[in-house]
Every structure is written in C-alpha cells, then in structure tokens.
Coordinates of N, CA and C (backbone and C1' of nucleotides) in Angstrom, one line a residue:
Chain A
M1 N -22.2 -16.8 -12.0 CA -23.1 -16.1 -11.5 C -22.6 -15.4 -10.2
S2 N -22.6 -14.2 -9.9 CA -22.1 -13.5 -8.9 C -23.0 -13.8 -7.6
N3 N -22.1 -13.6 -6.5 CA -22.9 -13.9 -5.2 C -23.0 -12.5 -4.3
E4 N -22.9 -11.5 -5.3 CA -22.8 -10.1 -4.6 C -24.3 -9.7 -4.6
I5 N -24.7 -9.1 -3.3 CA -26.0 -8.4 -3.2 C -25.7 -6.9 -2.9
V6 N -26.6 -6.1 -3.4 CA -26.5 -4.7 -3.1 C -27.7 -4.2 -2.2
Y7 N -27.4 -3.6 -1.1 CA -28.6 -3.2 -0.3 C -28.6 -1.6 0.0
G8 N -29.8 -1.1 0.3 CA -29.8 0.2 0.6 C -31.0 0.7 1.3
F9 N -31.0 1.9 1.8 CA -32.3 2.3 2.6 C -32.8 3.4 1.8
S10 N -34.2 3.5 2.0 CA -34.9 4.5 1.4 C -36.2 4.8 2.4
D11 N -37.2 5.5 1.9 CA -38.4 5.8 2.6 C -39.6 5.8 1.6
C12 N -40.7 5.9 2.3 CA -42.0 6.1 1.5 C -42.9 6.6 2.4
R13 N -44.2 6.9 2.0 CA -45.2 7.4 2.8 C -45.6 6.5 4.1
F14 N -45.2 5.3 3.9 CA -45.4 4.5 5.0 C -44.3 4.2 6.1
G15 N -43.2 4.8 5.7 CA -42.0 4.7 6.6 C -40.7 4.2 5.8
D16 N -39.6 4.1 6.6 CA -38.5 3.7 6.2 C -38.3 2.3 5.7
I17 N -37.7 2.0 4.7 CA -37.6 0.6 4.1 C -36.1 0.3 3.8
I18 N -35.8 -1.0 3.7 CA -34.6 -1.4 3.2 C -34.8 -2.4 2.0
V19 N -34.0 -2.2 1.1 CA -34.1 -3.0 -0.3 C -32.7 -3.6 -0.5
A20 N -32.9 -4.9 -1.0 CA -31.7 -5.6 -1.5 C -32.0 -6.2 -2.8
R21 N -30.8 -6.3 -3.6 CA -31.0 -6.9 -5.0 C -29.8 -7.6 -5.2
T22 N -30.0 -8.7 -6.0 CA -28.9 -9.5 -6.5 C -28.6 -9.1 -7.9
E23 N -27.9 -9.8 -8.6 CA -27.4 -9.6 -10.1 C -28.9 -9.9 -10.8
Q24 N -29.7 -10.7 -10.3 CA -31.0 -11.2 -10.9 C -32.1 -10.2 -10.7
G25 N -32.2 -9.4 -9.6 CA -33.1 -8.7 -9.3 C -33.3 -8.4 -8.0
V26 N -34.5 -7.7 -7.7 CA -34.7 -7.2 -6.3 C -35.1 -8.5 -5.5
C27 N -34.4 -8.8 -4.3 CA -34.6 -9.9 -3.6 C -35.2 -9.8 -2.2
D28 N -35.3 -8.5 -1.7 CA -35.7 -8.2 -0.4 C -36.3 -6.8 -0.2
L29 N -37.4 -6.6 0.3 CA -37.9 -5.3 0.6 C -38.6 -5.3 2.0
Q30 N -38.1 -4.5 2.8 CA -38.9 -4.7 4.2 C -39.0 -3.2 4.8
F31 N -40.0 -3.2 5.6 CA -40.2 -1.9 6.5 C -39.3 -1.9 7.7
L32 N -38.8 -0.6 8.1 CA -38.0 -0.7 9.1 C -38.5 -0.1 10.5
D33 N -39.9 0.4 10.3 CA -40.5 1.2 11.3 C -40.3 0.8 12.7
F34 N -40.7 -0.5 13.0 CA -40.7 -0.9 14.4 C -39.6 -1.7 15.0
N35 N -38.8 -2.3 14.0 CA -37.7 -3.1 14.4 C -36.5 -3.1 13.5
R36 N -36.0 -1.8 13.4 CA -34.9 -1.6 12.4 C -33.8 -2.5 12.5
L37 N -33.2 -2.7 13.8 CA -32.1 -3.7 13.9 C -32.3 -5.1 13.6
E38 N -33.5 -5.4 14.1 CA -33.9 -6.7 13.9 C -34.2 -7.0 12.4
T39 N -34.7 -6.1 11.7 CA -35.0 -6.3 10.3 C -33.7 -6.5 9.5
I40 N -32.7 -5.6 9.9 CA -31.4 -5.7 9.2 C -30.7 -6.9 9.5
H41 N -30.8 -7.4 10.7 CA -30.2 -8.7 11.0 C -30.9 -9.8 10.3
E42 N -32.2 -9.8 10.1 CA -32.9 -10.8 9.4 C -32.4 -10.9 8.0
L43 N -32.1 -9.5 7.3 CA -31.6 -9.6 6.0 C -30.2 -10.1 5.9
A44 N -29.4 -9.9 7.0 CA -28.1 -10.4 6.9 C -28.1 -11.9 7.0
E45 N -29.0 -12.4 7.7 CA -29.1 -13.8 8.1 C -29.5 -14.6 6.8
R46 N -30.5 -14.0 6.2 CA -31.1 -14.6 4.9 C -30.1 -14.6 3.8
W47 N -29.3 -13.5 3.6 CA -28.4 -13.2 2.5 C -26.9 -13.2 2.8
G48 N -26.7 -13.6 4.0 CA -25.4 -13.6 4.6 C -24.3 -14.3 3.6
E49 N -24.7 -15.2 2.9 CA -23.7 -16.0 2.0 C -23.3 -15.2 0.9
Y50 N -24.1 -14.1 0.6 CA -23.8 -13.3 -0.6 C -22.9 -12.2 -0.1
T51 N -21.6 -12.2 -0.5 CA -20.7 -11.2 0.0 C -19.8 -10.9 -1.2
P52 N -19.2 -9.6 -1.2 CA -19.5 -8.6 -0.3 C -20.7 -7.7 -0.6
T53 N -21.3 -7.3 0.4 CA -22.5 -6.6 0.3 C -22.1 -4.9 0.1
T54 N -22.7 -4.2 -0.8 CA -22.4 -3.0 -1.0 C -23.5 -2.1 -0.8
Q55 N -23.5 -0.8 -0.3 CA -24.8 0.0 -0.1 C -25.0 0.9 -1.2
D56 N -26.2 0.9 -1.5 CA -26.6 1.8 -2.7 C -28.0 2.2 -2.4
D57 N -28.1 3.5 -1.8 CA -29.4 4.1 -1.5 C -30.2 4.5 -2.7
D58 N -29.4 5.0 -3.7 CA -30.1 5.4 -4.9 C -31.0 4.2 -5.4
M59 N -30.3 3.1 -5.5 CA -31.1 1.8 -6.0 C -32.4 1.6 -5.2
A60 N -32.2 1.8 -3.9 CA -33.3 1.6 -3.0 C -34.4 2.6 -3.1
H61 N -34.0 3.7 -3.4 CA -34.9 4.8 -3.6 C -35.6 4.5 -5.0
T62 N -35.1 4.1 -6.1 CA -35.8 3.8 -7.2 C -36.7 2.7 -7.1
V63 N -36.4 1.8 -6.3 CA -37.3 0.6 -6.1 C -38.4 1.1 -5.2
S64 N -38.3 2.0 -4.3 CA -39.3 2.6 -3.4 C -40.3 3.2 -4.4
R65 N -39.8 3.9 -5.3 CA -40.7 4.9 -6.2 C -41.5 3.7 -7.1
V66 N -40.9 2.8 -7.4 CA -41.6 1.8 -8.3 C -42.8 1.1 -7.5
A67 N -42.4 0.7 -6.2 CA -43.2 0.0 -5.4 C -44.4 0.7 -4.9
F68 N -44.2 2.1 -4.8 CA -45.3 2.9 -4.4 C -45.9 3.9 -5.4
G69 N -45.9 3.3 -6.6 CA -46.6 3.9 -7.9 C -46.0 5.2 -8.3
Q70 N -44.9 5.8 -7.8 CA -44.5 7.1 -8.4 C -43.6 6.9 -9.6
L71 N -43.3 5.7 -10.0 CA -42.5 5.4 -11.1 C -42.9 4.1 -11.8
N72 N -43.2 4.1 -13.0 CA -43.9 3.1 -13.8 C -42.7 2.5 -14.6
H73 N -42.0 1.5 -13.9 CA -40.8 0.9 -14.6 C -40.8 -0.6 -14.1
P74 N -40.6 -1.4 -15.1 CA -40.7 -2.9 -14.6 C -39.4 -3.2 -13.8
L75 N -39.7 -4.1 -12.9 CA -38.7 -4.5 -12.0 C -38.3 -6.0 -12.1
Q76 N -37.2 -6.4 -12.2 CA -36.8 -7.8 -12.2 C -36.9 -8.3 -10.7
L77 N -37.5 -9.4 -10.4 CA -37.4 -9.8 -9.0 C -36.6 -11.1 -9.0
D78 N -35.8 -11.3 -7.9 CA -35.2 -12.5 -7.6 C -35.8 -13.2 -6.4
L79 N -36.8 -14.0 -6.7 CA -37.6 -14.7 -5.6 C -37.0 -16.0 -5.5
R80 N -36.6 -16.4 -4.2 CA -36.1 -17.6 -3.9 C -36.8 -18.3 -2.8
G81 N -37.2 -19.6 -2.9 CA -38.0 -20.2 -2.0 C -38.3 -21.6 -2.4
T82 N -39.2 -22.3 -1.6 CA -39.5 -23.7 -1.9 C -40.4 -23.7 -3.1
A83 N -40.7 -24.8 -3.7 CA -41.5 -24.7 -4.9 C -43.0 -24.3 -4.4
F84 N -43.4 -24.7 -3.4 CA -44.7 -24.3 -2.9 C -44.8 -22.7 -2.6
Q85 N -43.8 -22.1 -1.9 CA -43.6 -20.8 -1.8 C -43.8 -19.9 -3.0
L86 N -42.9 -20.5 -4.1 CA -42.8 -19.7 -5.2 C -44.2 -19.7 -6.1
R87 N -44.9 -20.7 -5.9 CA -46.3 -20.9 -6.5 C -47.2 -19.9 -5.9
V88 N -47.1 -19.8 -4.6 CA -47.9 -18.9 -3.8 C -47.6 -17.4 -4.2
W89 N -46.4 -17.1 -4.1 CA -45.9 -15.8 -4.5 C -46.2 -15.3 -5.9
Q90 N -46.0 -16.2 -6.8 CA -46.4 -15.8 -8.1 C -47.9 -15.7 -8.3
E91 N -48.7 -16.3 -7.5 CA -50.1 -16.1 -7.5 C -50.5 -14.8 -7.0
V92 N -49.9 -14.3 -5.8 CA -50.0 -13.0 -5.2 C -49.5 -11.9 -6.1
L93 N -48.6 -12.1 -6.9 CA -48.1 -11.2 -7.8 C -49.2 -10.8 -8.8
K94 N -50.2 -11.7 -9.1 CA -51.3 -11.6 -10.1 C -52.4 -10.5 -9.6
I95 N -52.2 -10.4 -8.2 CA -53.5 -9.5 -7.6 C -53.2 -8.1 -8.0
P96 N -54.1 -7.4 -8.8 CA -54.0 -6.0 -9.2 C -53.9 -5.1 -8.0
F97 N -53.3 -3.9 -8.4 CA -53.1 -2.8 -7.4 C -54.5 -2.3 -7.1
G98 N -54.7 -2.1 -5.8 CA -56.0 -1.6 -5.3 C -57.0 -2.7 -5.1
Q99 N -56.8 -4.0 -5.4 CA -57.6 -5.0 -5.1 C -57.0 -5.9 -4.0
T100 N -58.1 -6.8 -3.6 CA -57.7 -7.9 -2.5 C -58.2 -9.2 -2.9
R101 N -57.5 -10.3 -2.3 CA -57.9 -11.5 -2.5 C -58.0 -12.1 -1.0
S102 N -58.6 -13.2 -0.8 CA -58.7 -13.9 0.5 C -57.7 -15.0 0.4
Y103 N -57.1 -15.4 1.5 CA -56.2 -16.6 1.6 C -56.8 -17.8 0.8
Q104 N -58.1 -17.9 1.1 CA -58.7 -19.0 0.5 C -58.8 -18.9 -1.0
E105 N -58.9 -17.7 -1.5 CA -58.9 -17.7 -3.0 C -57.6 -17.9 -3.5
V106 N -56.7 -17.4 -2.9 CA -55.3 -17.8 -3.5 C -55.0 -19.2 -3.4
A107 N -55.4 -19.9 -2.3 CA -55.1 -21.4 -2.2 C -56.0 -22.1 -3.3
E108 N -57.2 -21.5 -3.6 CA -57.9 -22.1 -4.7 C -57.2 -21.8 -6.0
A109 N -56.6 -20.8 -6.2 CA -56.2 -20.3 -7.5 C -54.9 -21.2 -7.8
I110 N -54.2 -21.6 -6.9 CA -53.0 -22.4 -7.1 C -53.3 -23.9 -7.1
G111 N -54.7 -24.2 -7.0 CA -55.2 -25.5 -7.0 C -55.0 -26.4 -5.8
E112 N -54.7 -25.6 -4.6 CA -54.6 -26.3 -3.3 C -55.8 -25.7 -2.4
P113 N -56.9 -26.0 -2.7 CA -58.0 -25.4 -1.9 C -58.0 -25.7 -0.4
T114 N -57.4 -26.8 0.0 CA -57.4 -27.2 1.5 C -56.1 -26.8 2.0
A115 N -55.2 -26.2 1.4 CA -53.9 -25.7 2.0 C -54.0 -24.3 2.4
V116 N -55.2 -23.9 2.9 CA -55.3 -22.4 3.1 C -54.1 -21.9 4.2
R117 N -54.1 -22.7 5.3 CA -53.1 -22.4 6.3 C -51.7 -22.4 5.9
A118 N -51.3 -23.3 5.0 CA -49.9 -23.4 4.4 C -49.7 -22.1 3.5
V119 N -50.8 -21.8 2.8 CA -50.7 -20.6 1.9 C -50.2 -19.4 2.7
A120 N -51.1 -19.3 3.8 CA -50.8 -18.2 4.7 C -49.5 -18.2 5.2
T121 N -49.0 -19.2 5.6 CA -47.4 -19.4 6.1 C -46.6 -18.9 5.0
A122 N -46.8 -19.4 3.7 CA -46.0 -18.9 2.7 C -46.0 -17.4 2.5
I123 N -47.2 -16.9 2.5 CA -47.3 -15.5 2.4 C -46.5 -14.7 3.4
A124 N -46.6 -15.3 4.6 CA -45.9 -14.6 5.8 C -44.4 -14.6 5.7
Q125 N -44.0 -15.6 4.7 CA -42.4 -15.6 4.5 C -42.1 -14.9 3.3
N126 N -42.9 -14.1 2.7 CA -42.6 -13.3 1.5 C -41.3 -12.3 1.9
P127 N -40.3 -12.4 1.0 CA -39.1 -11.5 1.4 C -39.2 -10.2 0.6
I128 N -40.2 -10.0 -0.1 CA -40.3 -8.7 -1.0 C -41.5 -8.0 -0.8
A129 N -41.7 -7.3 0.3 CA -42.9 -6.7 0.8 C -43.3 -5.6 -0.2
V130 N -44.6 -5.5 -0.4 CA -45.2 -4.4 -1.4 C -45.1 -4.9 -2.8
L131 N -43.8 -5.1 -3.3 CA -43.7 -5.6 -4.7 C -44.4 -6.9 -4.8
V132 N -44.1 -7.8 -3.9 CA -45.1 -9.0 -3.9 C -46.1 -8.7 -2.9
P133 N -47.3 -8.4 -3.5 CA -48.3 -7.5 -2.6 C -49.1 -8.5 -1.7
C134 N -48.3 -9.0 -0.6 CA -48.9 -9.9 0.3 C -50.0 -9.2 1.1
H135 N -49.8 -7.7 1.2 CA -50.7 -7.1 1.9 C -52.1 -7.0 1.3
R136 N -52.3 -7.4 0.2 CA -53.6 -7.6 -0.6 C -54.4 -8.9 -0.3
V137 N -53.9 -9.7 0.6 CA -54.4 -11.0 0.9 C -55.0 -10.8 2.3
I138 N -56.3 -10.9 2.3 CA -57.0 -10.8 3.6 C -58.0 -12.0 4.0
H139 N -58.6 -11.7 5.0 CA -59.5 -12.9 5.4 C -60.8 -13.1 4.6
S140 N -61.3 -14.2 4.5 CA -62.5 -14.5 3.8 C -63.6 -13.5 4.2
D141 N -63.7 -13.2 5.5 CA -64.8 -12.4 6.0 C -64.6 -11.0 5.7
G142 N -63.5 -10.6 5.0 CA -63.2 -9.1 4.9 C -62.4 -8.4 5.7
T143 N -62.0 -9.0 6.8 CA -61.2 -8.5 7.8 C -59.9 -8.6 7.3
Y144 N -58.9 -7.7 7.8 CA -57.7 -7.6 7.2 C -56.7 -8.8 7.4
G145 N -56.8 -9.2 8.7 CA -55.9 -10.4 8.9 C -54.4 -9.9 9.2
E146 N -53.6 -10.9 9.6 CA -52.3 -10.5 10.2 C -51.5 -9.8 9.2
Y147 N -50.3 -9.1 9.6 CA -49.3 -8.6 8.8 C -48.1 -8.4 9.6
H148 N -46.9 -8.8 8.9 CA -45.7 -8.7 9.7 C -45.4 -7.4 10.4
W149 N -45.9 -6.3 9.9 CA -45.8 -5.0 10.4 C -46.9 -4.3 11.0
G150 N -48.0 -5.3 11.4 CA -49.1 -4.9 12.0 C -50.4 -4.8 11.0
R151 N -51.4 -5.0 11.7 CA -52.7 -5.0 10.8 C -53.0 -3.5 10.3
D152 N -52.4 -2.5 11.2 CA -52.8 -1.2 10.8 C -52.1 -0.8 9.6
L153 N -50.8 -1.0 9.3 CA -50.1 -0.8 8.2 C -50.7 -1.6 7.1
K154 N -51.1 -2.8 7.2 CA -51.7 -3.5 6.2 C -53.1 -2.8 5.8
R155 N -53.9 -2.4 6.6 CA -55.2 -1.5 6.3 C -54.8 -0.2 5.6
R156 N -53.8 0.4 6.1 CA -53.3 1.6 5.4 C -52.8 1.4 4.0
L157 N -52.1 0.3 3.8 CA -51.6 0.1 2.4 C -52.9 -0.2 1.4
I158 N -53.7 -1.1 2.0 CA -55.0 -1.4 1.2 C -55.8 -0.2 0.8
E159 N -56.1 0.7 1.8 CA -57.0 1.9 1.6 C -56.4 2.8 0.9
W160 N -54.9 3.1 0.9 CA -54.2 3.9 0.1 C -54.4 3.5 -1.3
E161 N -54.3 2.2 -1.7 CA -54.2 1.7 -3.0 C -55.6 2.0 -3.7
K162 N -56.6 1.7 -2.8 CA -58.0 1.8 -3.3 C -58.3 3.4 -3.6
A163 N -57.7 4.2 -2.8 CA -57.9 5.7 -2.9 C -57.2 6.1 -4.2
Q164 N -56.0 5.5 -4.5 CA -55.2 5.9 -5.7 C -56.1 5.5 -7.0
V165 N -56.8 4.3 -6.9 CA -57.5 3.9 -8.0 C -58.7 4.8 -8.3
N166 N -59.4 5.1 -7.2 CA -60.4 6.2 -7.3 C -60.1 7.4 -8.0
K167 N -59.0 7.9 -7.5 CA -58.5 9.3 -7.9 C -58.2 9.2 -9.3
N168 N -57.5 8.0 -9.9 CA -57.4 7.9 -11.2 C -58.5 7.7 -12.2
Q169 N -59.6 7.2 -11.6 CA -61.0 7.0 -12.3 C -61.5 8.4 -12.4
Q170 N -61.3 9.4 -11.8 CA -62.2 10.4 -11.8 C -61.4 11.7 -12.6
Chain B
dG1 P -44.6 -41.8 11.7 O5' -44.7 -40.9 13.0 C5' -44.2 -41.2 14.3 C4' -43.9 -39.9 15.0 C3' -45.0 -39.1 15.3 O3' -45.0 -38.6 16.7 C1' -43.2 -37.9 14.5
dA2 P -46.2 -38.0 17.4 O5' -45.6 -36.5 17.6 C5' -44.5 -36.5 18.6 C4' -44.2 -35.0 18.9 C3' -45.3 -34.1 19.2 O3' -45.2 -33.1 20.1 C1' -44.4 -33.3 17.2
dG3 P -46.1 -32.1 20.6 O5' -45.7 -30.8 19.9 C5' -44.4 -30.3 20.0 C4' -44.2 -29.0 19.2 C3' -45.3 -28.1 19.4 O3' -44.7 -26.7 19.4 C1' -44.9 -28.4 17.1
dT4 P -45.7 -25.5 19.6 O5' -45.6 -24.8 18.2 C5' -44.5 -24.3 17.7 C4' -44.6 -23.7 16.4 C3' -45.7 -22.8 16.4 O3' -45.2 -21.3 15.8 C1' -46.1 -24.1 14.5
dG5 P -46.1 -20.2 16.1 O5' -46.6 -19.8 14.7 C5' -45.8 -19.4 13.7 C4' -46.5 -19.4 12.3 C3' -48.0 -18.4 12.5 O3' -48.0 -17.8 11.1 C1' -48.4 -20.6 11.8
dC6 P -47.7 -16.2 11.2 O5' -48.9 -15.7 10.5 C5' -50.0 -15.4 11.2 C4' -51.0 -14.6 10.3 C3' -51.6 -15.3 9.2 O3' -52.9 -14.9 8.8 C1' -50.4 -13.5 8.3
dG7 P -54.1 -15.6 9.5 O5' -54.3 -16.8 8.7 C5' -54.3 -16.8 7.2 C4' -55.4 -17.6 6.6 C3' -56.7 -17.0 7.0 O3' -57.6 -17.2 5.8 C1' -56.7 -19.2 7.9
dT8 P -59.1 -16.7 5.7 O5' -59.9 -17.9 6.2 C5' -60.0 -19.1 5.4 C4' -61.0 -20.0 6.0 C3' -62.4 -19.4 6.3 O3' -63.4 -20.2 5.7 C1' -61.6 -20.7 8.1
dA9 P -65.0 -19.6 5.8 O5' -65.6 -20.4 6.9 C5' -65.5 -21.8 6.8 C4' -66.1 -22.3 8.1 C3' -67.3 -21.5 8.5 O3' -68.5 -22.3 8.7 C1' -65.8 -21.9 10.3
dT10 P -69.9 -21.6 9.2 O5' -69.9 -22.1 10.7 C5' -69.6 -23.4 11.1 C4' -69.3 -23.5 12.6 C3' -70.6 -22.9 13.3 O3' -71.4 -23.7 14.0 C1' -68.6 -22.4 14.2
dA11 P -72.6 -23.3 14.8 O5' -72.1 -23.1 16.4 C5' -71.2 -24.1 17.0 C4' -70.7 -23.7 18.3 C3' -71.7 -22.8 19.1 O3' -72.0 -23.5 20.3 C1' -69.7 -21.7 19.2
dA12 P -72.9 -22.8 21.5 O5' -72.0 -22.0 22.4 C5' -70.8 -22.5 23.0 C4' -70.0 -21.5 23.7 C3' -70.8 -20.6 24.6 O3' -70.4 -20.6 25.8 C1' -69.5 -19.2 23.3
dG13 P -71.3 -19.9 27.1 O5' -70.3 -18.8 27.6 C5' -68.9 -19.0 27.9 C4' -68.2 -17.8 28.1 C3' -68.9 -16.7 28.8 O3' -67.9 -16.2 29.9 C1' -68.0 -15.8 26.8
Chain C
dC1 P -62.6 -7.4 16.3 O5' -61.9 -7.6 17.5 C5' -61.4 -6.4 18.3 C4' -61.8 -6.8 19.9 C3' -61.1 -8.1 20.1 O3' -59.8 -8.2 20.7 C1' -63.3 -7.9 21.1
dT2 P -58.7 -9.3 20.3 O5' -59.3 -10.3 21.3 C5' -59.1 -10.2 22.8 C4' -59.7 -11.3 23.6 C3' -58.9 -12.5 23.3 O3' -58.2 -13.2 24.4 C1' -61.3 -12.9 23.1
dT3 P -57.2 -14.4 24.0 O5' -58.1 -15.7 24.2 C5' -58.7 -15.9 25.5 C4' -59.8 -17.0 25.5 C3' -58.9 -18.3 25.1 O3' -59.3 -19.3 26.0 C1' -61.0 -17.9 23.8
dA4 P -58.6 -20.9 25.9 O5' -59.7 -21.5 24.9 C5' -60.9 -21.9 25.5 C4' -61.6 -23.0 24.6 C3' -60.5 -24.0 23.9 O3' -61.0 -25.2 24.3 C1' -61.8 -22.9 22.2
dT5 P -60.5 -26.5 23.6 O5' -61.3 -26.6 22.1 C5' -62.7 -26.9 22.1 C4' -63.0 -27.6 21.0 C3' -62.2 -28.7 20.5 O3' -62.8 -29.7 19.9 C1' -62.2 -26.9 18.8
dA6 P -61.9 -31.0 19.3 O5' -61.9 -30.8 17.8 C5' -63.1 -30.5 17.2 C4' -63.0 -30.4 15.7 C3' -62.0 -31.2 15.0 O3' -62.3 -31.8 13.8 C1' -61.5 -28.9 14.5
dC7 P -61.6 -33.0 13.1 O5' -61.2 -32.3 11.9 C5' -62.1 -31.6 11.0 C4' -61.3 -30.7 10.2 C3' -60.2 -31.4 9.4 O3' -60.4 -31.7 8.1 C1' -59.7 -29.0 10.0
dG8 P -59.4 -32.7 7.3 O5' -58.3 -31.7 6.8 C5' -58.7 -30.7 5.7 C4' -57.4 -29.9 5.6 C3' -56.2 -30.6 5.3 O3' -55.9 -30.7 4.0 C1' -55.9 -28.9 7.0
dC9 P -54.8 -31.7 3.5 O5' -53.5 -30.8 3.5 C5' -53.4 -29.7 2.8 C4' -52.2 -28.9 3.1 C3' -50.8 -29.8 3.0 O3' -49.9 -29.1 2.3 C1' -51.0 -28.7 5.1
dA10 P -48.7 -29.8 1.5 O5' -47.6 -28.7 1.6 C5' -47.6 -27.4 1.3 C4' -46.7 -26.4 2.1 C3' -45.3 -26.8 2.1 O3' -44.5 -25.8 1.8 C1' -46.0 -27.0 4.3
dC11 P -42.8 -25.9 1.6 O5' -42.3 -25.8 3.1 C5' -42.5 -24.7 3.8 C4' -42.1 -25.0 5.3 C3' -40.7 -25.5 5.4 O3' -39.9 -24.6 6.0 C1' -42.3 -26.5 7.0
dT12 P -38.3 -24.9 6.1 O5' -38.0 -25.2 7.7 C5' -38.8 -24.3 8.6 C4' -38.5 -24.7 9.9 C3' -37.2 -25.3 10.3 O3' -36.6 -24.9 11.5 C1' -38.8 -27.0 10.8
dC13 P -35.1 -25.0 11.9 O5' -35.2 -26.2 13.0 C5' -36.0 -26.0 14.1 C4' -36.1 -27.2 15.0 C3' -34.7 -28.1 15.0 O3' -34.6 -28.5 16.3 C1' -36.5 -29.6 14.3

DNA sequence: GAGTGCGTATAAG
DNA sequence: CTTATACGCACTC
C-alpha cells in the first residue's frame, strides 16, 4: 500500500476548495475561503506522513463537480478515524441530498441516543466536507447549528440543495 | 482524572 | 439574540 497522496485546488459556487486523495480514495475536502493557509497547514498536519505529495488540480476539479452535483460519478472515499467517528460518518453519508437530520437523530440512528454531544464532536472532525454531508446535520429545533466554515455557508449549502431538488421535481 | 466540544432542554435576562 | 445549569459521552492531555 502506497503512502502517496495527491492534492489539488478547485472551486465551486461556494468558494475555493482543496481536495486530497490516497490510492484508496478521496481523503480530504475543505473550503479555503476564510483560512486558506491555515487549512492547507491542517491538511499537511493530518496527512504529513504521506509523502511525496503531488499536485493535481484536474483531480480536484472532478471531485468538486461530483460533490456539487454537476457530475454523477461514484467516488471512492478513504475515511480514517476512530471506530466511533467512522460509525457517525457512515450514518451521515446516508442522509439524502436536499434533506437534513438533527444531531439527535444521527445519535439515535447509530444506537447511541445519549451520545449527542459526542456525535456532534465526531461530525465536526469530518475530513471530507460536502461528500460526507455534515452540513445536513442541524439542531433538533430546526436551527442550523455550528459549521466549521460558518453558519451562513451551512445555511447556503442546505438551501441550495433543497432548491436543486425542487427544480428537478418541476 | 480534568478539560473540551458543530448538542439538547429549560430558564432567564 | 445571549448567558447559565445540567446532562451526556468520545476524545485529548
């Protein structure tokens, strides 16, 4: 198994993104809008042991198009985390495009109804934004809740998805 | 063992 | 809107 990762930059309607992938699949997707250098540094910290890294913006562009619905193509993901984190992320992956779930519902779905806060922490650690749709997990009372890149981006992602679904139904 | 966090519920300013 | 209390649990140090 190779220790090589490929990263690249791309953009989408919500801003610039960085994408990384291993031999196994996409391992990282983050927005760069507000903290470009910090985000790149975070990726280097997380995947630093995987060398050498090569840049491939075409790869990033393809992933971006899949993530934002312009390209219907299955993407292999390379999710790495604790057993608990993987259970949470797998559950989040089940949330359909255009829908939302509460942190409470996700906790119940994995059989840990009292671990709501831990579920939220795990979701906050999600390394693959959008593809693992942690933006679709909101508060029980319907408010949007926190997001790494701000509540406003979370709100725009959710509303854009709902608009897309409505458009396709008409 | 202590501190932390993308929550929830309730209460209060 | 914000702060405060309590509950709960994975995770870090």
